[in-house]
Amino acid sequence: MGSKIIFLDVDGTLVSYENKVPDSALTAIHEAQKNGHKIYTVTGRSKAEMYDYILDIGFDGYIGGNGSYVESEDEVLLHRTLTGPEARSIVDWLAERNLEYYLESNARLFGSPGLEDRGESTVQQYVDYKGKAGADKMTVRKVFPDMIFGEDPYRSDINKISFILDSYEDYLVAKARFPELKVGTWGGAGEKALFGDIALKDITKATAIDILLEHLDKDIGDTLAFGDAKVDIPMIDHCSVGVAMGNGGQEIKETADYITDDVENDGLYNAFRHFGLI
């Protein structure tokens, strides 16, 4: 087999919903790299959420913000952010609607004043809907250990803004209020809408992959993508081979070429073996 470019979503694909990387996934990644394959994470996380236990694995690069940031071998190929006026407008609208939020930049995550208290029940729902134990012990600080609170929210370095949905109506109103931007939802099992997020339009994981492939002078036929959620469907559908995790939602499983095991049941390792990467 020739060398391949492998794209891994992070949450629910590389790491469990308790933010743990299975030992088998580490083995698969390192063996695949020894065999000449390159591996990139492709995630909604901004770089501030790519904690050392992830970065220290030693990937060949990183696509973040669901495609707004592209890095390969420490070279930044793309970094698009909301403008200062766009971020201000979103923050003001969220405050008017009494919705708690956090700002996602490559440097840090910045939480709104009431996020820690209001967000506790939401992160507990997130863990519970994913079918994991210990949901009642989850807190915002456990999910986002390096988040800063109390900073000036008017910034010009924001990749995207996530906010807690008090109701699905909040998402619908946000979508109508910001038609020039991309408004989405994310959450628990079955793609339950617990959070909304607002980012630049016309940017996806698939568009970022094309930018990276052009830089590497590689063809889409040399790619495999792994994911577990609706936001991963563009790259699953775009890459030559798309793999859905066993813990993934029904929509991505219907799109994928292959369904592997759950992230915690050696899903990555088993798929890497299946496709002859290791």
Coordinates of C-alpha atoms in Angstrom, one line a residue:
M1 CA 0.0 0.0 0.0
G2 CA 1.2 3.5 -0.9
S3 CA 1.4 6.2 1.8
K4 CA -2.0 7.6 2.9
I5 CA -3.2 10.8 4.5
I6 CA -5.4 9.9 7.5
F7 CA -7.8 12.4 9.0
L8 CA -9.1 11.8 12.5
D9 CA -11.9 13.6 14.2
V10 CA -11.1 14.1 17.9
D11 CA -14.1 13.8 20.2
G12 CA -15.7 10.4 20.0
T13 CA -13.2 9.2 17.4
L14 CA -9.7 9.7 18.9
V15 CA -10.7 10.4 22.4
S16 CA -13.6 9.0 24.5
Y17 CA -16.3 11.2 25.9
E18 CA -14.3 11.3 29.1
N19 CA -11.3 12.8 27.1
K20 CA -9.2 9.6 27.3
V21 CA -7.2 8.3 24.4
P22 CA -7.3 4.5 24.2
D23 CA -3.8 2.8 24.3
S24 CA -4.8 0.9 21.2
A25 CA -5.4 4.2 19.3
L26 CA -1.9 5.4 20.2
T27 CA -0.4 2.1 19.0
A28 CA -2.3 2.3 15.7
I29 CA -1.3 5.9 15.1
H30 CA 2.4 5.4 15.8
E31 CA 2.6 2.1 13.8
A32 CA 0.8 3.8 10.8
Q33 CA 3.3 6.6 10.9
K34 CA 6.2 4.2 10.9
N35 CA 4.7 2.7 7.8
G36 CA 4.9 6.0 6.1
H37 CA 1.3 7.3 6.5
K38 CA 0.6 10.9 7.7
I39 CA -2.0 11.5 10.3
Y40 CA -3.9 14.8 10.9
T41 CA -6.5 15.6 13.5
V42 CA -9.6 17.3 12.0
T43 CA -11.8 18.8 14.8
G44 CA -14.2 21.5 15.9
R45 CA -11.8 22.2 18.7
S46 CA -9.7 25.4 18.5
K47 CA -6.0 24.9 19.3
A48 CA -6.6 26.0 22.9
E49 CA -8.5 22.7 23.4
M50 CA -5.8 20.6 21.9
Y51 CA -4.3 19.8 25.2
D52 CA -0.8 18.3 25.7
Y53 CA -2.1 14.7 26.1
I54 CA -3.4 15.1 22.5
L55 CA -0.6 17.1 20.9
D56 CA 2.1 14.9 22.5
I57 CA 0.8 12.0 20.5
G58 CA 2.8 13.5 17.6
F59 CA 0.5 14.2 14.7
D60 CA 1.7 15.5 11.3
G61 CA -0.6 18.4 11.6
Y62 CA -3.9 19.8 12.7
I63 CA -7.2 21.1 11.2
G64 CA -9.2 23.0 13.8
G65 CA -12.3 25.1 14.1
N66 CA -14.2 22.7 11.8
G67 CA -11.9 23.9 9.0
S68 CA -11.0 27.5 9.8
Y69 CA -7.4 26.6 10.8
V70 CA -5.0 24.4 8.9
E71 CA -1.4 23.5 10.1
S72 CA 1.1 21.0 8.7
E73 CA 4.5 20.2 10.2
D74 CA 4.2 23.4 12.3
E75 CA 3.5 25.6 9.2
V76 CA 0.2 27.5 9.3
L77 CA -1.6 27.2 5.9
L78 CA -4.9 28.8 6.8
H79 CA -6.3 30.8 9.8
R80 CA -9.6 32.5 9.3
T81 CA -11.4 34.2 12.2
L82 CA -14.6 36.1 12.9
T83 CA -14.0 39.8 12.5
G84 CA -14.1 42.0 15.6
P85 CA -17.5 43.5 14.6
E86 CA -18.9 40.0 13.9
A87 CA -17.7 38.7 17.3
R88 CA -19.1 41.8 19.1
S89 CA -22.5 41.5 17.4
I90 CA -22.8 37.8 18.4
V91 CA -21.7 38.4 22.0
D92 CA -24.2 41.3 22.3
W93 CA -27.0 39.2 20.9
L94 CA -26.2 36.3 23.3
A95 CA -26.2 38.7 26.2
E96 CA -29.6 40.2 25.1
R97 CA -31.0 36.7 24.9
N98 CA -29.5 35.7 28.3
L99 CA -27.6 32.8 26.7
E100 CA -24.3 31.7 28.2
Y101 CA -21.4 31.1 25.8
Y102 CA -17.7 30.6 25.3
L103 CA -15.3 32.1 22.8
E104 CA -12.9 29.8 21.0
S105 CA -9.6 31.2 20.0
N106 CA -6.3 29.4 19.3
A107 CA -4.8 31.0 22.4
R108 CA -7.5 30.3 25.0
L109 CA -11.2 29.6 25.6
F110 CA -13.1 32.5 27.2
G111 CA -16.3 31.7 29.1
S112 CA -19.2 34.1 29.8
P113 CA -19.7 35.1 33.4
G114 CA -22.6 32.7 34.1
L115 CA -21.3 29.8 32.0
E116 CA -19.8 27.8 34.9
D117 CA -23.1 27.6 36.8
R118 CA -25.5 27.4 33.9
G119 CA -23.4 25.0 31.9
E120 CA -23.1 22.3 34.6
S121 CA -26.4 20.7 33.8
T122 CA -25.7 20.9 30.1
V123 CA -22.3 19.2 30.2
Q124 CA -23.9 16.5 32.5
Q125 CA -26.5 16.0 29.8
Y126 CA -23.8 15.8 27.2
V127 CA -22.0 13.0 29.0
D128 CA -25.3 11.2 29.9
Y129 CA -26.6 11.3 26.4
K130 CA -23.4 9.7 25.2
G131 CA -24.2 6.8 27.5
K132 CA -21.3 7.2 29.9
A133 CA -21.2 6.8 33.6
G134 CA -20.4 9.6 36.1
A135 CA -22.5 12.2 34.3
D136 CA -23.7 13.7 37.6
K137 CA -20.1 14.4 38.6
M138 CA -19.3 16.4 35.4
T139 CA -18.6 20.2 35.6
V140 CA -17.7 22.9 33.1
R141 CA -14.1 23.1 34.5
K142 CA -13.7 19.3 34.1
V143 CA -14.7 19.5 30.4
F144 CA -12.8 22.8 29.8
P145 CA -9.9 22.8 32.3
D146 CA -8.1 25.8 30.9
M147 CA -11.1 28.0 30.2
I148 CA -10.7 31.7 31.4
F149 CA -13.6 33.5 32.9
G150 CA -14.1 37.3 33.3
E151 CA -12.1 38.5 30.3
D152 CA -13.2 41.2 27.9
P153 CA -15.5 39.3 25.4
Y154 CA -14.9 41.7 22.6
R155 CA -12.0 40.1 20.7
S156 CA -10.8 39.8 17.1
D157 CA -9.1 36.4 17.3
I158 CA -12.2 34.2 17.6
N159 CA -12.5 31.1 15.4
K160 CA -16.1 30.4 16.5
I161 CA -18.5 30.9 19.4
S162 CA -20.4 28.1 21.2
F163 CA -23.4 28.8 23.3
I164 CA -25.9 26.8 25.5
L165 CA -29.3 26.3 24.0
D166 CA -32.0 26.9 26.5
S167 CA -34.3 25.7 23.7
Y168 CA -34.1 24.6 20.1
E169 CA -35.8 28.0 19.3
D170 CA -32.5 29.7 20.3
Y171 CA -30.8 27.9 17.4
L172 CA -33.5 28.8 14.9
V173 CA -33.4 32.5 16.0
A174 CA -29.6 32.6 15.8
K175 CA -29.7 31.1 12.3
A176 CA -32.2 33.8 11.2
R177 CA -30.2 36.6 13.0
F178 CA -26.9 35.7 11.4
P179 CA -27.6 34.5 7.8
E180 CA -24.1 35.6 6.7
L181 CA -22.5 33.1 9.1
K182 CA -22.7 29.4 9.7
V183 CA -24.9 28.5 12.7
G184 CA -25.0 24.9 13.8
T185 CA -25.8 22.7 16.8
W186 CA -23.9 19.9 18.7
G187 CA -24.6 17.7 21.7
G188 CA -25.3 14.2 22.7
A189 CA -26.5 10.9 21.3
G190 CA -28.5 11.1 18.2
E191 CA -27.1 14.6 17.5
K192 CA -29.2 16.1 20.3
A193 CA -28.9 19.9 20.2
L194 CA -27.4 21.0 23.5
F195 CA -25.1 23.7 22.2
G196 CA -25.3 26.1 19.3
D197 CA -22.2 27.5 17.5
I198 CA -21.5 30.3 15.2
A199 CA -18.6 30.5 12.7
L200 CA -17.6 31.6 9.3
K201 CA -19.7 30.4 6.4
D202 CA -18.5 28.2 3.5
I203 CA -15.8 26.6 5.7
T204 CA -16.0 22.8 6.4
K205 CA -13.6 20.0 7.3
A206 CA -13.7 19.0 3.6
T207 CA -12.6 22.5 2.3
A208 CA -9.7 22.5 4.8
I209 CA -8.6 19.0 3.6
D210 CA -8.4 20.3 0.1
I211 CA -6.1 23.1 1.2
L212 CA -3.9 20.6 3.0
L213 CA -3.8 18.2 0.1
E214 CA -2.8 20.9 -2.3
H215 CA 0.1 21.9 0.0
L216 CA 1.2 18.2 0.3
D217 CA 0.8 17.7 -3.5
K218 CA -1.4 14.6 -2.7
D219 CA -4.6 13.4 -4.3
I220 CA -8.0 12.8 -2.6
G221 CA -7.6 9.2 -3.6
D222 CA -4.9 8.8 -1.0
T223 CA -7.1 9.8 1.9
L224 CA -9.1 8.1 4.7
A225 CA -11.3 10.0 7.2
F226 CA -12.7 8.9 10.5
G227 CA -15.5 10.5 12.4
D228 CA -18.6 10.0 14.6
A229 CA -20.9 13.0 14.1
K230 CA -22.9 15.0 11.5
V231 CA -20.2 17.7 11.4
D232 CA -17.8 15.0 10.1
I233 CA -20.0 14.0 7.2
P234 CA -18.5 16.5 4.7
M235 CA -15.0 15.0 5.2
I236 CA -16.3 11.4 5.4
D237 CA -18.1 11.9 2.1
H238 CA -15.2 13.8 0.5
C239 CA -12.3 11.5 1.3
S240 CA -11.6 8.3 -0.7
V241 CA -12.6 6.1 2.3
G242 CA -14.9 7.3 5.1
V243 CA -15.0 5.4 8.3
A244 CA -17.7 5.9 11.0
M245 CA -17.1 5.0 14.6
G246 CA -19.4 2.4 16.2
N247 CA -20.5 5.0 18.7
G248 CA -21.3 7.4 15.9
G249 CA -24.8 8.7 14.9
Q250 CA -27.0 7.0 12.4
E251 CA -26.5 9.7 9.7
I252 CA -22.7 9.3 9.5
K253 CA -23.0 5.5 9.6
E254 CA -25.3 5.7 6.5
T255 CA -22.7 8.0 4.8
A256 CA -19.6 6.0 5.6
D257 CA -17.9 3.3 3.5
Y258 CA -17.1 1.3 6.7
I259 CA -18.3 1.2 10.3
T260 CA -15.7 0.2 12.9
D261 CA -16.0 -0.4 16.6
D262 CA -16.6 2.2 19.4
V263 CA -13.8 4.5 20.2
E264 CA -13.3 2.7 23.6
N265 CA -13.5 -0.8 22.0
D266 CA -10.3 -0.3 19.8
G267 CA -12.3 1.3 17.0
L268 CA -9.3 3.1 15.4
Y269 CA -6.9 0.2 15.8
N270 CA -9.3 -2.3 14.3
A271 CA -10.0 -0.1 11.3
F272 CA -6.4 0.6 10.8
R273 CA -5.8 -3.1 10.7
H274 CA -8.8 -3.7 8.4
F275 CA -7.4 -1.2 5.8
G276 CA -3.8 -2.5 6.0
L277 CA -2.4 0.7 7.5
I278 CA -0.7 -1.3 10.2

